[in-house]
C-alpha cells in the first residue's frame, strides 16, 4: 500500500476539484466512475486510501467497501465515504461495512487533507467512522 488515493465517484465536478487539490499536494490520484471498476482498481493498485460515494453504478459504495474489507489482502485500505445524501442510516451503514470516515458534501478541502494525512500515516491507528459536515462558507470547499 502506498500514498496513491483512489476516488470512486460519478460527480465529475467533485472528482476534478478533489483531483486538482490532491495532485497539488503531490498525491497520485486514480479515478473510477463505477463500483465494479473501482473495486478492480483498488485490488490492482492497493491505494493508500479509497474515497468513495455511496451511490455508484453496478456496485454501490457499501458493497465495494464490504468486498474490500472481507479480503485479507485489502482489509487495511482505509475507506472514506463521501455523499451529499441526507439519510442518517448512511453513517451507520458505512460503519457496518468497515468504512473509516464519512464526510458529507460539500467538503472543506483542508479538513479532507488533514483526515487523509492521518489515514495515510501508517504509524497512526485508523480512526473509527466519523461524520464531518462542512462549514457554511464555500471558500475551499469541494462540492
mmCIF file of N, CA and C in Angstrom:
data_model
loop_
_atom_site.group_PDB
_atom_site.id
_atom_site.type_symbol
_atom_site.label_atom_id
_atom_site.label_comp_id
_atom_site.label_asym_id
_atom_site.label_seq_id
_atom_site.Cartn_x
_atom_site.Cartn_y
_atom_site.Cartn_z
ATOM 1 N N UNK A 1 0.856 -1.179 0.000
ATOM 2 C CA UNK A 1 0.000 0.000 0.000
ATOM 3 C C UNK A 1 0.894 1.232 0.000
ATOM 4 N N UNK A 2 0.505 2.241 -0.835
ATOM 5 C CA UNK A 2 1.308 3.459 -0.853
ATOM 6 C C UNK A 2 0.405 4.676 -0.769
ATOM 7 N N UNK A 3 0.928 5.832 -1.098
ATOM 8 C CA UNK A 3 0.189 7.067 -0.905
ATOM 9 C C UNK A 3 -0.639 7.487 -2.108
ATOM 10 N N UNK A 4 -1.007 6.545 -2.953
ATOM 11 C CA UNK A 4 -1.983 6.806 -4.007
ATOM 12 C C UNK A 4 -3.358 6.884 -3.360
ATOM 13 N N UNK A 5 -4.218 7.692 -3.955
ATOM 14 C CA UNK A 5 -5.601 7.762 -3.497
ATOM 15 C C UNK A 5 -6.506 7.437 -4.669
ATOM 16 N N UNK A 6 -7.456 6.545 -4.433
ATOM 17 C CA UNK A 6 -8.441 6.170 -5.444
ATOM 18 C C UNK A 6 -9.750 6.863 -5.114
ATOM 19 N N UNK A 7 -10.287 7.601 -6.089
ATOM 20 C CA UNK A 7 -11.593 8.245 -5.954
ATOM 21 C C UNK A 7 -12.576 7.462 -6.819
ATOM 22 N N UNK A 8 -13.660 6.983 -6.201
ATOM 23 C CA UNK A 8 -14.717 6.293 -6.940
ATOM 24 C C UNK A 8 -15.975 7.137 -6.780
ATOM 25 N N UNK A 9 -16.368 7.820 -7.844
ATOM 26 C CA UNK A 9 -17.490 8.754 -7.792
ATOM 27 C C UNK A 9 -17.980 9.018 -9.212
ATOM 28 N N UNK A 10 -19.233 9.424 -9.334
ATOM 29 C CA UNK A 10 -19.786 9.773 -10.640
ATOM 30 C C UNK A 10 -19.872 11.276 -10.848
ATOM 31 N N UNK A 11 -19.558 12.046 -9.824
ATOM 32 C CA UNK A 11 -19.661 13.503 -9.871
ATOM 33 C C UNK A 11 -18.373 14.088 -10.451
ATOM 34 N N UNK A 12 -18.422 14.451 -11.731
ATOM 35 C CA UNK A 12 -17.225 14.946 -12.415
ATOM 36 C C UNK A 12 -16.670 16.221 -11.783
ATOM 37 N N UNK A 13 -17.537 17.081 -11.269
ATOM 38 C CA UNK A 13 -17.079 18.321 -10.640
ATOM 39 C C UNK A 13 -16.292 17.992 -9.374
ATOM 40 N N UNK A 14 -16.852 17.124 -8.520
ATOM 41 C CA UNK A 14 -16.149 16.729 -7.296
ATOM 42 C C UNK A 14 -14.826 16.051 -7.633
ATOM 43 N N UNK A 15 -14.850 15.125 -8.595
ATOM 44 C CA UNK A 15 -13.625 14.424 -8.980
ATOM 45 C C UNK A 15 -12.557 15.419 -9.432
ATOM 46 N N UNK A 16 -12.939 16.354 -10.286
ATOM 47 C CA UNK A 16 -11.978 17.330 -10.788
ATOM 48 C C UNK A 16 -11.403 18.196 -9.679
ATOM 49 N N UNK A 17 -12.277 18.700 -8.796
ATOM 50 C CA UNK A 17 -11.805 19.538 -7.701
ATOM 51 C C UNK A 17 -10.912 18.757 -6.745
ATOM 52 N N UNK A 18 -11.339 17.555 -6.408
ATOM 53 C CA UNK A 18 -10.584 16.727 -5.470
ATOM 54 C C UNK A 18 -9.240 16.323 -6.085
ATOM 55 N N UNK A 19 -9.258 15.902 -7.334
ATOM 56 C CA UNK A 19 -8.020 15.519 -8.020
ATOM 57 C C UNK A 19 -7.040 16.682 -8.052
ATOM 58 N N UNK A 20 -7.522 17.867 -8.453
ATOM 59 C CA UNK A 20 -6.640 19.039 -8.520
ATOM 60 C C UNK A 20 -6.055 19.366 -7.154
ATOM 61 N N UNK A 21 -6.885 19.320 -6.128
ATOM 62 C CA UNK A 21 -6.417 19.620 -4.775
ATOM 63 C C UNK A 21 -5.351 18.614 -4.328
ATOM 64 N N UNK A 22 -5.630 17.335 -4.509
ATOM 65 C CA UNK A 22 -4.705 16.295 -4.048
ATOM 66 C C UNK A 22 -3.420 16.265 -4.874
ATOM 67 N N UNK A 23 -3.547 16.412 -6.182
ATOM 68 C CA UNK A 23 -2.348 16.442 -7.013
ATOM 69 C C UNK A 23 -1.493 17.659 -6.683
ATOM 70 N N UNK A 24 -2.135 18.765 -6.313
ATOM 71 C CA UNK A 24 -1.394 19.949 -5.881
ATOM 72 C C UNK A 24 -0.570 19.694 -4.626
ATOM 73 N N UNK A 25 -0.959 18.670 -3.864
ATOM 74 C CA UNK A 25 -0.219 18.271 -2.668
ATOM 75 C C UNK A 25 0.809 17.181 -2.970
ATOM 76 N N UNK A 26 0.913 16.798 -4.254
ATOM 77 C CA UNK A 26 1.877 15.773 -4.652
ATOM 78 C C UNK A 26 1.381 14.351 -4.494
ATOM 79 N N UNK A 27 0.069 14.170 -4.401
ATOM 80 C CA UNK A 27 -0.511 12.829 -4.231
ATOM 81 C C UNK A 27 -0.981 12.317 -5.574
ATOM 82 N N UNK A 28 -0.637 11.077 -5.888
ATOM 83 C CA UNK A 28 -1.113 10.443 -7.114
ATOM 84 C C UNK A 28 -2.584 10.069 -6.937
ATOM 85 N N UNK A 29 -3.402 10.432 -7.919
ATOM 86 C CA UNK A 29 -4.839 10.199 -7.829
ATOM 87 C C UNK A 29 -5.285 9.280 -8.957
ATOM 88 N N UNK A 30 -5.986 8.218 -8.591
ATOM 89 C CA UNK A 30 -6.615 7.303 -9.534
ATOM 90 C C UNK A 30 -8.119 7.552 -9.466
ATOM 91 N N UNK A 31 -8.832 7.367 -10.583
ATOM 92 C CA UNK A 31 -10.256 7.677 -10.617
ATOM 93 C C UNK A 31 -11.034 6.572 -11.307
ATOM 94 N N UNK A 32 -12.197 6.273 -10.748
ATOM 95 C CA UNK A 32 -13.160 5.364 -11.366
ATOM 96 C C UNK A 32 -14.554 5.949 -11.192
ATOM 97 N N UNK A 33 -15.433 5.675 -12.141
ATOM 98 C CA UNK A 33 -16.794 6.205 -12.049
ATOM 99 C C UNK A 33 -17.835 5.130 -11.797
ATOM 100 N N UNK A 34 -17.405 3.898 -11.517
ATOM 101 C CA UNK A 34 -18.391 2.876 -11.145
ATOM 102 C C UNK A 34 -17.796 1.896 -10.136
ATOM 103 N N UNK A 35 -18.681 1.240 -9.398
ATOM 104 C CA UNK A 35 -18.257 0.376 -8.309
ATOM 105 C C UNK A 35 -17.439 -0.829 -8.739
ATOM 106 N N UNK A 36 -17.829 -1.459 -9.828
ATOM 107 C CA UNK A 36 -17.117 -2.657 -10.289
ATOM 108 C C UNK A 36 -15.683 -2.315 -10.706
ATOM 109 N N UNK A 37 -15.543 -1.282 -11.526
ATOM 110 C CA UNK A 37 -14.210 -0.861 -11.961
ATOM 111 C C UNK A 37 -13.392 -0.358 -10.767
ATOM 112 N N UNK A 38 -14.037 0.379 -9.875
ATOM 113 C CA UNK A 38 -13.353 0.888 -8.695
ATOM 114 C C UNK A 38 -12.811 -0.226 -7.816
ATOM 115 N N UNK A 39 -13.602 -1.274 -7.634
ATOM 116 C CA UNK A 39 -13.150 -2.434 -6.858
ATOM 117 C C UNK A 39 -11.931 -3.056 -7.514
ATOM 118 N N UNK A 40 -11.981 -3.247 -8.822
ATOM 119 C CA UNK A 40 -10.831 -3.823 -9.540
ATOM 120 C C UNK A 40 -9.592 -2.935 -9.421
ATOM 121 N N UNK A 41 -9.789 -1.631 -9.522
ATOM 122 C CA UNK A 41 -8.649 -0.708 -9.411
ATOM 123 C C UNK A 41 -8.049 -0.751 -8.009
ATOM 124 N N UNK A 42 -8.900 -0.835 -6.986
ATOM 125 C CA UNK A 42 -8.398 -0.920 -5.607
ATOM 126 C C UNK A 42 -7.600 -2.206 -5.418
ATOM 127 N N UNK A 43 -8.098 -3.311 -5.971
ATOM 128 C CA UNK A 43 -7.409 -4.592 -5.833
ATOM 129 C C UNK A 43 -6.087 -4.596 -6.591
ATOM 130 N N UNK A 44 -6.057 -3.985 -7.746
ATOM 131 C CA UNK A 44 -4.848 -3.966 -8.567
ATOM 132 C C UNK A 44 -3.794 -2.999 -8.021
ATOM 133 N N UNK A 45 -4.218 -1.813 -7.578
ATOM 134 C CA UNK A 45 -3.288 -0.743 -7.216
ATOM 135 C C UNK A 45 -3.017 -0.605 -5.725
ATOM 136 N N UNK A 46 -3.843 -1.221 -4.883
ATOM 137 C CA UNK A 46 -3.726 -1.102 -3.422
ATOM 138 C C UNK A 46 -3.417 0.336 -2.984
ATOM 139 N N UNK A 47 -4.374 1.243 -3.210
ATOM 140 C CA UNK A 47 -4.127 2.639 -2.840
ATOM 141 C C UNK A 47 -4.014 2.805 -1.333
ATOM 142 N N UNK A 48 -3.450 3.934 -0.931
ATOM 143 C CA UNK A 48 -3.347 4.234 0.491
ATOM 144 C C UNK A 48 -4.699 4.512 1.108
ATOM 145 N N UNK A 49 -5.615 5.095 0.326
ATOM 146 C CA UNK A 49 -6.966 5.423 0.771
ATOM 147 C C UNK A 49 -7.900 5.323 -0.430
ATOM 148 N N UNK A 50 -9.140 4.894 -0.179
ATOM 149 C CA UNK A 50 -10.198 4.956 -1.185
ATOM 150 C C UNK A 50 -11.204 5.994 -0.711
ATOM 151 N N UNK A 51 -11.494 6.973 -1.570
ATOM 152 C CA UNK A 51 -12.558 7.950 -1.335
ATOM 153 C C UNK A 51 -13.698 7.546 -2.252
ATOM 154 N N UNK A 52 -14.892 7.315 -1.676
ATOM 155 C CA UNK A 52 -15.945 6.714 -2.475
ATOM 156 C C UNK A 52 -17.321 7.257 -2.121
ATOM 157 N N UNK A 53 -18.113 7.490 -3.148
ATOM 158 C CA UNK A 53 -19.515 7.846 -2.944
ATOM 159 C C UNK A 53 -20.293 6.580 -2.611
ATOM 160 N N UNK A 54 -21.479 6.760 -2.108
ATOM 161 C CA UNK A 54 -22.347 5.611 -1.801
ATOM 162 C C UNK A 54 -23.070 5.157 -3.060
ATOM 163 N N UNK A 55 -23.621 6.115 -3.803
ATOM 164 C CA UNK A 55 -24.416 5.807 -4.986
ATOM 165 C C UNK A 55 -23.502 5.710 -6.195
ATOM 166 N N UNK A 56 -23.307 4.468 -6.658
ATOM 167 C CA UNK A 56 -22.433 4.197 -7.800
ATOM 168 C C UNK A 56 -23.112 3.193 -8.724
ATOM 169 N N UNK A 57 -22.805 3.235 -10.026
ATOM 170 C CA UNK A 57 -23.328 2.210 -10.926
ATOM 171 C C UNK A 57 -22.712 0.840 -10.639
ATOM 172 N N UNK A 58 -23.463 -0.198 -10.903
ATOM 173 C CA UNK A 58 -23.069 -1.615 -10.829
ATOM 174 C C UNK A 58 -22.931 -2.133 -9.402
ATOM 175 N N UNK A 59 -22.026 -1.607 -8.619
ATOM 176 C CA UNK A 59 -21.906 -1.958 -7.198
ATOM 177 C C UNK A 59 -21.938 -0.661 -6.411
ATOM 178 N N UNK A 60 -22.805 -0.572 -5.397
ATOM 179 C CA UNK A 60 -22.807 0.659 -4.616
ATOM 180 C C UNK A 60 -21.576 0.697 -3.700
ATOM 181 N N UNK A 61 -21.328 1.859 -3.126
ATOM 182 C CA UNK A 61 -20.138 2.046 -2.297
ATOM 183 C C UNK A 61 -20.079 1.115 -1.101
ATOM 184 N N UNK A 62 -21.229 0.857 -0.478
ATOM 185 C CA UNK A 62 -21.249 -0.051 0.669
ATOM 186 C C UNK A 62 -20.786 -1.452 0.262
ATOM 187 N N UNK A 63 -21.256 -1.911 -0.896
ATOM 188 C CA UNK A 63 -20.886 -3.251 -1.363
ATOM 189 C C UNK A 63 -19.394 -3.313 -1.695
ATOM 190 N N UNK A 64 -18.887 -2.277 -2.356
ATOM 191 C CA UNK A 64 -17.449 -2.234 -2.680
ATOM 192 C C UNK A 64 -16.622 -2.298 -1.398
ATOM 193 N N UNK A 65 -16.999 -1.510 -0.407
ATOM 194 C CA UNK A 65 -16.262 -1.491 0.858
ATOM 195 C C UNK A 65 -16.318 -2.852 1.540
ATOM 196 N N UNK A 66 -17.500 -3.446 1.577
ATOM 197 C CA UNK A 66 -17.660 -4.750 2.221
ATOM 198 C C UNK A 66 -16.771 -5.796 1.552
ATOM 199 N N UNK A 67 -16.702 -5.769 0.218
ATOM 200 C CA UNK A 67 -15.854 -6.726 -0.507
ATOM 201 C C UNK A 67 -14.370 -6.484 -0.213
ATOM 202 N N UNK A 68 -13.959 -5.225 -0.163
ATOM 203 C CA UNK A 68 -12.558 -4.928 0.155
ATOM 204 C C UNK A 68 -12.211 -5.368 1.576
ATOM 205 N N UNK A 69 -13.068 -5.021 2.524
ATOM 206 C CA UNK A 69 -12.779 -5.299 3.931
ATOM 207 C C UNK A 69 -12.879 -6.783 4.279
ATOM 208 N N UNK A 70 -13.577 -7.566 3.453
ATOM 209 C CA UNK A 70 -13.701 -9.002 3.734
ATOM 210 C C UNK A 70 -12.540 -9.815 3.159
ATOM 211 N N UNK A 71 -11.648 -9.156 2.443
ATOM 212 C CA UNK A 71 -10.498 -9.835 1.835
ATOM 213 C C UNK A 71 -9.235 -9.394 2.584
ATOM 214 N N UNK A 72 -8.518 -10.334 3.138
ATOM 215 C CA UNK A 72 -7.344 -10.013 3.968
ATOM 216 C C UNK A 72 -6.290 -9.205 3.212
ATOM 217 N N UNK A 73 -6.257 -9.302 1.893
ATOM 218 C CA UNK A 73 -5.267 -8.551 1.110
ATOM 219 C C UNK A 73 -5.575 -7.054 1.065
ATOM 220 N N UNK A 74 -6.840 -6.685 1.281
ATOM 221 C CA UNK A 74 -7.243 -5.284 1.105
ATOM 222 C C UNK A 74 -7.926 -4.693 2.339
ATOM 223 N N UNK A 75 -8.080 -5.474 3.382
ATOM 224 C CA UNK A 75 -8.863 -5.034 4.541
ATOM 225 C C UNK A 75 -8.264 -3.826 5.258
ATOM 226 N N UNK A 76 -6.967 -3.593 5.084
ATOM 227 C CA UNK A 76 -6.324 -2.475 5.770
ATOM 228 C C UNK A 76 -6.346 -1.176 4.970
ATOM 229 N N UNK A 77 -6.932 -1.193 3.774
ATOM 230 C CA UNK A 77 -7.048 0.041 2.992
ATOM 231 C C UNK A 77 -8.169 0.884 3.607
ATOM 232 N N UNK A 78 -7.862 2.068 4.108
ATOM 233 C CA UNK A 78 -8.912 2.912 4.677
ATOM 234 C C UNK A 78 -9.900 3.368 3.597
ATOM 235 N N UNK A 79 -11.173 3.401 3.967
ATOM 236 C CA UNK A 79 -12.228 3.829 3.052
ATOM 237 C C UNK A 79 -12.918 5.057 3.639
ATOM 238 N N UNK A 80 -12.968 6.115 2.826
ATOM 239 C CA UNK A 80 -13.659 7.348 3.191
ATOM 240 C C UNK A 80 -14.900 7.444 2.315
ATOM 241 N N UNK A 81 -16.071 7.411 2.941
ATOM 242 C CA UNK A 81 -17.310 7.612 2.202
ATOM 243 C C UNK A 81 -17.596 9.100 2.124
ATOM 244 N N UNK A 82 -17.988 9.558 0.930
ATOM 245 C CA UNK A 82 -18.414 10.936 0.746
ATOM 246 C C UNK A 82 -19.788 10.893 0.088
ATOM 247 N N UNK A 83 -20.664 11.781 0.519
ATOM 248 C CA UNK A 83 -22.000 11.768 -0.053
ATOM 249 C C UNK A 83 -22.703 13.087 0.205
ATOM 250 N N UNK A 84 -23.596 13.431 -0.699
ATOM 251 C CA UNK A 84 -24.466 14.581 -0.470
ATOM 252 C C UNK A 84 -25.826 14.120 0.038
ATOM 253 N N UNK A 85 -26.000 12.816 0.162
ATOM 254 C CA UNK A 85 -27.266 12.273 0.673
ATOM 255 C C UNK A 85 -27.444 12.665 2.141
ATOM 256 N N UNK A 86 -28.683 12.794 2.547
ATOM 257 C CA UNK A 86 -29.008 13.220 3.913
ATOM 258 C C UNK A 86 -29.541 12.073 4.767
ATOM 259 N N UNK A 87 -29.449 10.840 4.316
ATOM 260 C CA UNK A 87 -30.000 9.690 5.038
ATOM 261 C C UNK A 87 -29.116 9.364 6.250
ATOM 262 N N UNK A 88 -29.662 9.486 7.480
ATOM 263 C CA UNK A 88 -28.844 9.199 8.670
ATOM 264 C C UNK A 88 -28.379 7.741 8.741
ATOM 265 N N UNK A 89 -29.069 6.837 8.069
ATOM 266 C CA UNK A 89 -28.647 5.436 8.062
ATOM 267 C C UNK A 89 -27.341 5.231 7.299
ATOM 268 N N UNK A 90 -26.987 6.172 6.436
ATOM 269 C CA UNK A 90 -25.746 6.032 5.668
ATOM 270 C C UNK A 90 -24.524 5.972 6.579
ATOM 271 N N UNK A 91 -24.526 6.760 7.642
ATOM 272 C CA UNK A 91 -23.392 6.755 8.565
ATOM 273 C C UNK A 91 -23.280 5.393 9.242
ATOM 274 N N UNK A 92 -24.397 4.885 9.728
ATOM 275 C CA UNK A 92 -24.420 3.575 10.375
ATOM 276 C C UNK A 92 -24.008 2.477 9.394
ATOM 277 N N UNK A 93 -24.547 2.520 8.190
ATOM 278 C CA UNK A 93 -24.206 1.510 7.183
ATOM 279 C C UNK A 93 -22.735 1.583 6.789
ATOM 280 N N UNK A 94 -22.180 2.792 6.723
ATOM 281 C CA UNK A 94 -20.762 2.897 6.374
ATOM 282 C C UNK A 94 -19.893 2.265 7.457
ATOM 283 N N UNK A 95 -20.292 2.408 8.694
ATOM 284 C CA UNK A 95 -19.563 1.787 9.804
ATOM 285 C C UNK A 95 -19.697 0.256 9.738
ATOM 286 N N UNK A 96 -20.893 -0.220 9.444
ATOM 287 C CA UNK A 96 -21.140 -1.677 9.391
ATOM 288 C C UNK A 96 -20.280 -2.387 8.354
ATOM 289 N N UNK A 97 -20.022 -1.719 7.232
ATOM 290 C CA UNK A 97 -19.240 -2.372 6.177
ATOM 291 C C UNK A 97 -17.742 -2.112 6.304
ATOM 292 N N UNK A 98 -17.333 -1.365 7.326
ATOM 293 C CA UNK A 98 -15.907 -1.165 7.576
ATOM 294 C C UNK A 98 -15.355 0.176 7.157
ATOM 295 N N UNK A 99 -16.221 1.123 6.816
ATOM 296 C CA UNK A 99 -15.747 2.456 6.442
ATOM 297 C C UNK A 99 -15.033 3.131 7.606
ATOM 298 N N UNK A 100 -14.010 3.902 7.294
ATOM 299 C CA UNK A 100 -13.212 4.572 8.317
ATOM 300 C C UNK A 100 -13.660 5.995 8.596
ATOM 301 N N UNK A 101 -14.337 6.602 7.628
ATOM 302 C CA UNK A 101 -14.718 8.004 7.764
ATOM 303 C C UNK A 101 -15.907 8.265 6.852
ATOM 304 N N UNK A 102 -16.837 9.100 7.296
ATOM 305 C CA UNK A 102 -17.974 9.505 6.482
ATOM 306 C C UNK A 102 -17.977 11.025 6.423
ATOM 307 N N UNK A 103 -17.913 11.573 5.216
ATOM 308 C CA UNK A 103 -17.931 13.019 5.013
ATOM 309 C C UNK A 103 -19.115 13.391 4.136
ATOM 310 N N UNK A 104 -19.744 14.497 4.470
ATOM 311 C CA UNK A 104 -20.876 14.966 3.686
ATOM 312 C C UNK A 104 -20.419 16.105 2.773
ATOM 313 N N UNK A 105 -20.823 16.028 1.498
ATOM 314 C CA UNK A 105 -20.521 17.095 0.541
ATOM 315 C C UNK A 105 -21.385 18.306 0.866
ATOM 316 N N UNK A 106 -20.894 19.519 0.686
ATOM 317 C CA UNK A 106 -19.536 19.855 0.262
ATOM 318 C C UNK A 106 -18.536 19.644 1.396
ATOM 319 N N UNK A 107 -17.310 19.348 1.009
ATOM 320 C CA UNK A 107 -16.259 19.003 1.970
ATOM 321 C C UNK A 107 -15.211 20.111 1.986
ATOM 322 N N UNK A 108 -14.820 20.539 3.167
ATOM 323 C CA UNK A 108 -13.747 21.504 3.304
ATOM 324 C C UNK A 108 -12.441 20.840 2.866
ATOM 325 N N UNK A 109 -11.773 21.428 1.877
ATOM 326 C CA UNK A 109 -10.559 20.827 1.310
ATOM 327 C C UNK A 109 -9.465 20.642 2.359
ATOM 328 N N UNK A 110 -9.309 21.603 3.254
ATOM 329 C CA UNK A 110 -8.265 21.479 4.281
ATOM 330 C C UNK A 110 -8.598 20.378 5.278
ATOM 331 N N UNK A 111 -9.867 20.241 5.638
ATOM 332 C CA UNK A 111 -10.257 19.168 6.548
ATOM 333 C C UNK A 111 -10.037 17.805 5.888
ATOM 334 N N UNK A 112 -10.413 17.695 4.620
ATOM 335 C CA UNK A 112 -10.184 16.443 3.893
ATOM 336 C C UNK A 112 -8.698 16.111 3.876
ATOM 337 N N UNK A 113 -7.864 17.099 3.621
ATOM 338 C CA UNK A 113 -6.416 16.888 3.608
ATOM 339 C C UNK A 113 -5.930 16.377 4.957
ATOM 340 N N UNK A 114 -6.367 17.004 6.038
ATOM 341 C CA UNK A 114 -5.956 16.578 7.379
ATOM 342 C C UNK A 114 -6.355 15.128 7.651
ATOM 343 N N UNK A 115 -7.578 14.776 7.294
ATOM 344 C CA UNK A 115 -8.051 13.405 7.517
ATOM 345 C C UNK A 115 -7.264 12.398 6.677
ATOM 346 N N UNK A 116 -6.985 12.749 5.424
ATOM 347 C CA UNK A 116 -6.239 11.834 4.555
ATOM 348 C C UNK A 116 -4.813 11.643 5.044
ATOM 349 N N UNK A 117 -4.202 12.701 5.536
ATOM 350 C CA UNK A 117 -2.842 12.578 6.079
ATOM 351 C C UNK A 117 -2.837 11.580 7.233
ATOM 352 N N UNK A 118 -3.823 11.669 8.106
ATOM 353 C CA UNK A 118 -3.901 10.724 9.222
ATOM 354 C C UNK A 118 -4.114 9.293 8.731
ATOM 355 N N UNK A 119 -4.960 9.127 7.718
ATOM 356 C CA UNK A 119 -5.216 7.782 7.203
ATOM 357 C C UNK A 119 -4.011 7.209 6.461
ATOM 358 N N UNK A 120 -3.243 8.063 5.808
ATOM 359 C CA UNK A 120 -2.062 7.600 5.070
ATOM 360 C C UNK A 120 -0.854 7.375 5.959
ATOM 361 N N UNK A 121 -0.876 7.936 7.162
ATOM 362 C CA UNK A 121 0.234 7.780 8.101
ATOM 363 C C UNK A 121 0.155 6.395 8.731
ATOM 364 N N UNK A 122 1.008 5.526 8.279
ATOM 365 C CA UNK A 122 0.948 4.126 8.724
ATOM 366 C C UNK A 122 1.311 3.936 10.194
ATOM 367 N N UNK A 123 1.872 4.961 10.832
ATOM 368 C CA UNK A 123 2.235 4.849 12.238
ATOM 369 C C UNK A 123 1.090 5.191 13.179
ATOM 370 N N UNK A 124 0.006 5.740 12.630
ATOM 371 C CA UNK A 124 -1.130 6.114 13.466
ATOM 372 C C UNK A 124 -2.266 5.136 13.245
ATOM 373 N N UNK A 125 -3.007 4.791 14.278
ATOM 374 C CA UNK A 125 -4.159 3.916 14.079
ATOM 375 C C UNK A 125 -5.233 4.638 13.288
ATOM 376 N N UNK A 126 -5.944 3.890 12.461
ATOM 377 C CA UNK A 126 -7.046 4.455 11.692
ATOM 378 C C UNK A 126 -8.227 4.676 12.625
ATOM 379 N N UNK A 127 -8.852 5.841 12.517
ATOM 380 C CA UNK A 127 -9.988 6.183 13.365
ATOM 381 C C UNK A 127 -11.207 5.331 13.024
ATOM 382 N N UNK A 128 -12.152 5.335 13.929
ATOM 383 C CA UNK A 128 -13.454 4.753 13.635
ATOM 384 C C UNK A 128 -14.199 5.673 12.694
ATOM 385 N N UNK A 129 -15.404 5.344 12.382
ATOM 386 C CA UNK A 129 -16.203 6.116 11.449
ATOM 387 C C UNK A 129 -16.615 7.442 12.076
ATOM 388 N N UNK A 130 -16.312 8.537 11.391
ATOM 389 C CA UNK A 130 -16.650 9.865 11.877
ATOM 390 C C UNK A 130 -17.491 10.578 10.839
ATOM 391 N N UNK A 131 -18.246 11.554 11.272
ATOM 392 C CA UNK A 131 -19.020 12.399 10.367
ATOM 393 C C UNK A 131 -18.478 13.804 10.440
ATOM 394 N N UNK A 132 -18.313 14.431 9.296
ATOM 395 C CA UNK A 132 -17.928 15.831 9.270
ATOM 396 C C UNK A 132 -18.812 16.527 8.259
ATOM 397 N N UNK A 133 -19.467 17.583 8.669
ATOM 398 C CA UNK A 133 -20.249 18.411 7.772
ATOM 399 C C UNK A 133 -19.545 19.746 7.661
ATOM 400 N N UNK A 134 -19.321 20.188 6.437
ATOM 401 C CA UNK A 134 -18.545 21.395 6.188
ATOM 402 C C UNK A 134 -19.224 22.635 6.737
ATOM 403 N N UNK A 135 -18.409 23.647 7.061
ATOM 404 C CA UNK A 135 -18.980 24.927 7.458
ATOM 405 C C UNK A 135 -19.699 25.563 6.275
ATOM 406 N N UNK A 136 -20.478 26.542 6.523
ATOM 407 C CA UNK A 136 -21.319 27.175 5.525
ATOM 408 C C UNK A 136 -20.565 27.912 4.415
ATOM 409 N N UNK A 137 -19.543 28.712 4.700
ATOM 410 C CA UNK A 137 -18.876 29.445 3.618
ATOM 411 C C UNK A 137 -18.308 28.490 2.581
ATOM 412 N N UNK A 138 -18.368 28.854 1.307
ATOM 413 C CA UNK A 138 -17.982 27.951 0.229
ATOM 414 C C UNK A 138 -16.501 28.041 -0.114
ATOM 415 N N UNK A 139 -15.740 28.924 0.483
ATOM 416 C CA UNK A 139 -14.312 29.009 0.179
ATOM 417 C C UNK A 139 -13.619 27.723 0.580
ATOM 418 N N UNK A 140 -12.861 27.139 -0.340
ATOM 419 C CA UNK A 140 -12.096 25.938 -0.021
ATOM 420 C C UNK A 140 -12.918 24.674 0.057
ATOM 421 N N UNK A 141 -14.154 24.691 -0.477
ATOM 422 C CA UNK A 141 -14.992 23.501 -0.397
ATOM 423 C C UNK A 141 -14.944 22.727 -1.699
ATOM 424 N N UNK A 142 -14.979 21.425 -1.574
ATOM 425 C CA UNK A 142 -15.087 20.538 -2.725
ATOM 426 C C UNK A 142 -16.541 20.097 -2.791
ATOM 427 N N UNK A 143 -17.228 20.383 -3.899
ATOM 428 C CA UNK A 143 -18.657 20.091 -3.949
ATOM 429 C C UNK A 143 -18.976 18.636 -4.131
#
